Short mmCIF file of C-alpha atoms in Angstrom, two decimals:
data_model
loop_
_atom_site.label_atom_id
_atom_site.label_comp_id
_atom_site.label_asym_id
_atom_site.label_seq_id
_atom_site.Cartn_x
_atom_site.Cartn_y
_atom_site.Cartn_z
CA UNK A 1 -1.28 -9.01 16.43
CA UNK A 2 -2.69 -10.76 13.51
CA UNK A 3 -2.19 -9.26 9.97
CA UNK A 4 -4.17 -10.81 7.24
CA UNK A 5 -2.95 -10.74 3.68
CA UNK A 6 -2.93 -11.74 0.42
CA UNK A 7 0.72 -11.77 -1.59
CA UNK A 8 0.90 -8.63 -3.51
CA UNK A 9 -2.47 -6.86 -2.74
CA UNK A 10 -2.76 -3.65 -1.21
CA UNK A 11 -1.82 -5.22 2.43
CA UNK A 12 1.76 -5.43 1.59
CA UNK A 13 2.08 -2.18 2.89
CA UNK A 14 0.94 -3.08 6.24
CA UNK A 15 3.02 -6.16 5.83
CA UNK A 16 6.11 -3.53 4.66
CA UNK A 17 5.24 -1.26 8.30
CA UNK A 18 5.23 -4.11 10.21
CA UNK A 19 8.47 -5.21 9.17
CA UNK A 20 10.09 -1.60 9.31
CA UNK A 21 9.05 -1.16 13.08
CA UNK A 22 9.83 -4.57 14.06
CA UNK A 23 6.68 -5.56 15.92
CA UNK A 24 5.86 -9.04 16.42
CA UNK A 25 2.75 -10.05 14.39
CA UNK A 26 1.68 -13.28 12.92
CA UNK A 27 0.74 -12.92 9.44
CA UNK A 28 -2.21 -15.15 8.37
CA UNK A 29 -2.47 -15.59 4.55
CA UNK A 30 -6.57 -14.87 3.62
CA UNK A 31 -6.20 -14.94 -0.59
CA UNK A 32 -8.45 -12.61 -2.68
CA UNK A 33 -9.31 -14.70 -5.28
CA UNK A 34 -10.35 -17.93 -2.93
CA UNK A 35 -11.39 -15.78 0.31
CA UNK A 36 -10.06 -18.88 2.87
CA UNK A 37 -7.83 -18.91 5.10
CA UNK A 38 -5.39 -22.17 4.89
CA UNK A 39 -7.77 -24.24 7.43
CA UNK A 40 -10.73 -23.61 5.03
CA UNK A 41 -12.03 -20.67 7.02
CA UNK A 42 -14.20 -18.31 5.23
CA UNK A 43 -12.49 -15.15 5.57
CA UNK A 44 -15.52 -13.57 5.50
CA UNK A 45 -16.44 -14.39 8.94
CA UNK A 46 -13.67 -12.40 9.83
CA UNK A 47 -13.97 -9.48 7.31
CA UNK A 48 -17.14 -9.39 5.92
CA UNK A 49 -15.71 -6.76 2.78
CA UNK A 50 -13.83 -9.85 2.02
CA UNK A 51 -10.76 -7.51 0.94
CA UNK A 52 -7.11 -7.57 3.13
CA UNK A 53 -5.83 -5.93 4.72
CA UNK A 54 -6.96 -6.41 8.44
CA UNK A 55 -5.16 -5.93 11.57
CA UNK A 56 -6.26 -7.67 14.47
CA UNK A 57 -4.65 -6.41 18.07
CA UNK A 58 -4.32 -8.92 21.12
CA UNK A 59 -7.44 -7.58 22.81
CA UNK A 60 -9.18 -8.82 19.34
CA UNK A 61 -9.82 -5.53 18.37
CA UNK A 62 -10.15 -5.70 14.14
CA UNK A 63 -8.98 -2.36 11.83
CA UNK A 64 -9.20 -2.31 7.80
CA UNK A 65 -8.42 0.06 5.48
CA UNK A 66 -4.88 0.38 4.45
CA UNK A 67 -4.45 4.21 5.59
CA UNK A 68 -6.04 3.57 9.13
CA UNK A 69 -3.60 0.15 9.66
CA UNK A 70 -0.21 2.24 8.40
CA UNK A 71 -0.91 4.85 10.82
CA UNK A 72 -1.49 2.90 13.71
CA UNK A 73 1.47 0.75 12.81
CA UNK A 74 3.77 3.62 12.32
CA UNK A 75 2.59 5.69 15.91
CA UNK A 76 3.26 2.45 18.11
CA UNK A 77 6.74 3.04 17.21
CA UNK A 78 7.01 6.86 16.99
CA UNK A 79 10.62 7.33 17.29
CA UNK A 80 11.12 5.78 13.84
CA UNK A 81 9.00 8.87 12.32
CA UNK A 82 7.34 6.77 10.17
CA UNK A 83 4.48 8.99 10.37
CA UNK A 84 4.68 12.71 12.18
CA UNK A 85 3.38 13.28 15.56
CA UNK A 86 -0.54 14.27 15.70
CA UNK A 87 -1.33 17.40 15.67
CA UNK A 88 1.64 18.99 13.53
CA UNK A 89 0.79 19.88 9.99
CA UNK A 90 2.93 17.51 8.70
CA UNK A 91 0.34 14.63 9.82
CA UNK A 92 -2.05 16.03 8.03
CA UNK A 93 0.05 16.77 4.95
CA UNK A 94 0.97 12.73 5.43
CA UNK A 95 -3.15 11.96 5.85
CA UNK A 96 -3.27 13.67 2.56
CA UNK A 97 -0.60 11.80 0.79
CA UNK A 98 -2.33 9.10 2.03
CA UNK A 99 -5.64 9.57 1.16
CA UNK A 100 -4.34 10.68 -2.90
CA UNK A 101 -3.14 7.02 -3.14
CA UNK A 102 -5.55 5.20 -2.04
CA UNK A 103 -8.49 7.59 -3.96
CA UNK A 104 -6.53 8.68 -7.65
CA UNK A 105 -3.80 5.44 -7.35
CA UNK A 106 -5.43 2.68 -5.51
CA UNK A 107 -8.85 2.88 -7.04
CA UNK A 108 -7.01 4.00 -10.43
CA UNK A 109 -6.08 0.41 -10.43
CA UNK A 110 -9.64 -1.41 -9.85
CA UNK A 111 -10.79 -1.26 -13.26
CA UNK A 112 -7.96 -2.57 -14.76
CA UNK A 113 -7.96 -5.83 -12.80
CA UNK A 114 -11.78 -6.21 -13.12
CA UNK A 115 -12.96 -8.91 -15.45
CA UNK A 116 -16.41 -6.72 -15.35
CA UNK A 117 -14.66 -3.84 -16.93
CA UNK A 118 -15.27 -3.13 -20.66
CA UNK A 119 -12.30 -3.46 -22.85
CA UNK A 120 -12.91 -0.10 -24.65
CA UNK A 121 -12.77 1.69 -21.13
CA UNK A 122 -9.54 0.43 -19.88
CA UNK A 123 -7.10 3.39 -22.18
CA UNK A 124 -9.37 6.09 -20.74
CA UNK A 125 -8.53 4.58 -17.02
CA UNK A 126 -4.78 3.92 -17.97
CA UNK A 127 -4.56 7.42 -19.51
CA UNK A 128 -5.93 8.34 -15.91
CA UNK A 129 -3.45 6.78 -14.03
CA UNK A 130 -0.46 7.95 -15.59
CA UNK A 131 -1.99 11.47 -15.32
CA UNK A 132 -2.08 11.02 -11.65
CA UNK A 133 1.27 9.54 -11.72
CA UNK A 134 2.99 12.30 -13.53
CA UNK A 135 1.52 14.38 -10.77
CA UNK A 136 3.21 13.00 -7.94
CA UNK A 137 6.72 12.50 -10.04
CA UNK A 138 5.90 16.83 -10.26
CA UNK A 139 5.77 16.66 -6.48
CA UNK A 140 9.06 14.90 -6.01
CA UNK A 141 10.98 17.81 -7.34
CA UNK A 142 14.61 17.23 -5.77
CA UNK A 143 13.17 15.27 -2.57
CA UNK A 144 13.97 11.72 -2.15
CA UNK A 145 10.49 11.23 -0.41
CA UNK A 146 6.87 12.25 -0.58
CA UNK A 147 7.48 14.21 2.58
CA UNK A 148 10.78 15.49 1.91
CA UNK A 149 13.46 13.80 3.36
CA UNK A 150 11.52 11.44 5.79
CA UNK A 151 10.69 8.27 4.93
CA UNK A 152 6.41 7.48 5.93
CA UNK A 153 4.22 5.01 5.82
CA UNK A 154 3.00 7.02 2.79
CA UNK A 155 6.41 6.03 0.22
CA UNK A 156 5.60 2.22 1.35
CA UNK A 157 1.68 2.65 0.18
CA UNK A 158 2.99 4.38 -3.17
CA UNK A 159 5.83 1.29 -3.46
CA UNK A 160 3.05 -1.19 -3.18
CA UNK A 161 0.09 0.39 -5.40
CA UNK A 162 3.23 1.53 -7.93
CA UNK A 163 4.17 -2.23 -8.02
CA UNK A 164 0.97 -3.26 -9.79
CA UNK A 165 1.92 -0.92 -13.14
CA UNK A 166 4.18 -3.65 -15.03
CA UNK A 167 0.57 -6.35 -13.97
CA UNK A 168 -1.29 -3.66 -16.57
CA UNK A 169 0.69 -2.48 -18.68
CA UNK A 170 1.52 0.64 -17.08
CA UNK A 171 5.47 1.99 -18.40
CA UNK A 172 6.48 4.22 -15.37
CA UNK A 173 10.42 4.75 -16.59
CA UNK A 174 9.55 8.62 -17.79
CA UNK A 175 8.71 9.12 -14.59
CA UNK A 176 12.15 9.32 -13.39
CA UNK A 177 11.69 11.17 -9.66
CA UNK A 178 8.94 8.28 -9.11
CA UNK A 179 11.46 5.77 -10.04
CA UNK A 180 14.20 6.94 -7.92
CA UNK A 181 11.58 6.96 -4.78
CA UNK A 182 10.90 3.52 -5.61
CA UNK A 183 14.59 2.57 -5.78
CA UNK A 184 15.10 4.21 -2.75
CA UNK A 185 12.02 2.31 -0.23
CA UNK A 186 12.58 -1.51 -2.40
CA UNK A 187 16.71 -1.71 -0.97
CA UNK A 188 15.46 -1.20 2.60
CA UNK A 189 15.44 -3.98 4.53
CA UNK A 190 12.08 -3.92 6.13
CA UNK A 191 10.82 -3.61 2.69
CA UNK A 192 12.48 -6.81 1.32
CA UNK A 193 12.01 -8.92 4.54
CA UNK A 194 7.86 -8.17 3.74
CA UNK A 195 8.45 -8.72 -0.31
CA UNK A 196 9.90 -12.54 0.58
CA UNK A 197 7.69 -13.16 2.97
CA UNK A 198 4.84 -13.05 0.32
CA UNK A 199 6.85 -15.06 -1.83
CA UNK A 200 7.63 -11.61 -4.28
CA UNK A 201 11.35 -12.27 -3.96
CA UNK A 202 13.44 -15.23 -3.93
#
């Protein structure tokens, strides 16, 4: 398999998955801000969205979006639980943790990194954020996970969208059942092997 990424983005998480299950990939750098690949390609001609992640399997077959690529990841190695089985309620509560992040948190985030955006409209989409935020620290309660006390594909996708706060601004240290989560899925190892890959830790 072939993962394209760019250091930081939203494909860490795949990156992150990858790592956790062990499956052998080759991870081919496509940045977001020059869209080429390091022989010059135009990584358009392989995603024509021009955004990372994608996931491209040995039979060529090609998968974006980060929620589809984490759950494929996680159910070729099923016996690390990474996501549930299909057909329990449990995958769907983890499709739905899923989906929240990438709609209220991933999105949440566009605005703030857009050059486009007017400056008087970035507190309203801060103040946004952090209301979505505070939410999920609610949802914690005494859990060390967003599905209790299993560990999904769904805590790496918070890590990685949760990373970009400090890049705008964003203080997340009142949200202390957040914080802890985050603690929690940035020690593992899977998780670090994926950070200094992309050159995010020394």
């Amino acid at each position: 398999m072939k993962l394209y990424f760019s250091p930081g983005a939203c494909s860490l998480s795949a990156h992150i998955a990858l790592h956790e299950t062990g499956l052998d990939f080759e991870p081919v750098l496509a940045s977001t801000k020059t869209h080429r690949l390091a022989d010059g390609t135009d990584y358009h001609q392989i995603n024509p969205l021009g955004y990372v992640p994608l996931l491209e399997l040995h039979d060529g077959t090609r998968l974006t979006e980060v929620s589809a690529i984490l759950q494929f990841i996680a159910d070729q190695v099923p016996a690390l639980g990474l996501a549930p089985p299909v057909g329990e309620m449990a995958r769907y509560q983890l499709m739905a943790w899923l989906n929240f992040i990438a709609t209220e948190l991933h999105k949440g985030f566009s605005p703030l990194f857009s050059k486009s955006t007017p400056e008087n409209y970035k507190p309203i989409a801060k103040d946004h954020l952090m209301q979505r935020l505070d939410w999920v620290n609610a949802q914690l309660q005494d859990q060390p996970f967003l599905m209790g006390e299993a560990y999904t594909v769904a805590d790496i996708y918070l890590f990685n969208i949760t990373n970009w706060a400090h890049l705008v601004g964003l203080k997340l240290s009142d949200f202390a059942k957040l914080m802890a989560l985050r603690a929690h899925v940035a020690e593992r190892p899977g998780v670090r092997a994926a950070m200094r890959a992309e050159g995010l830790l020394k």
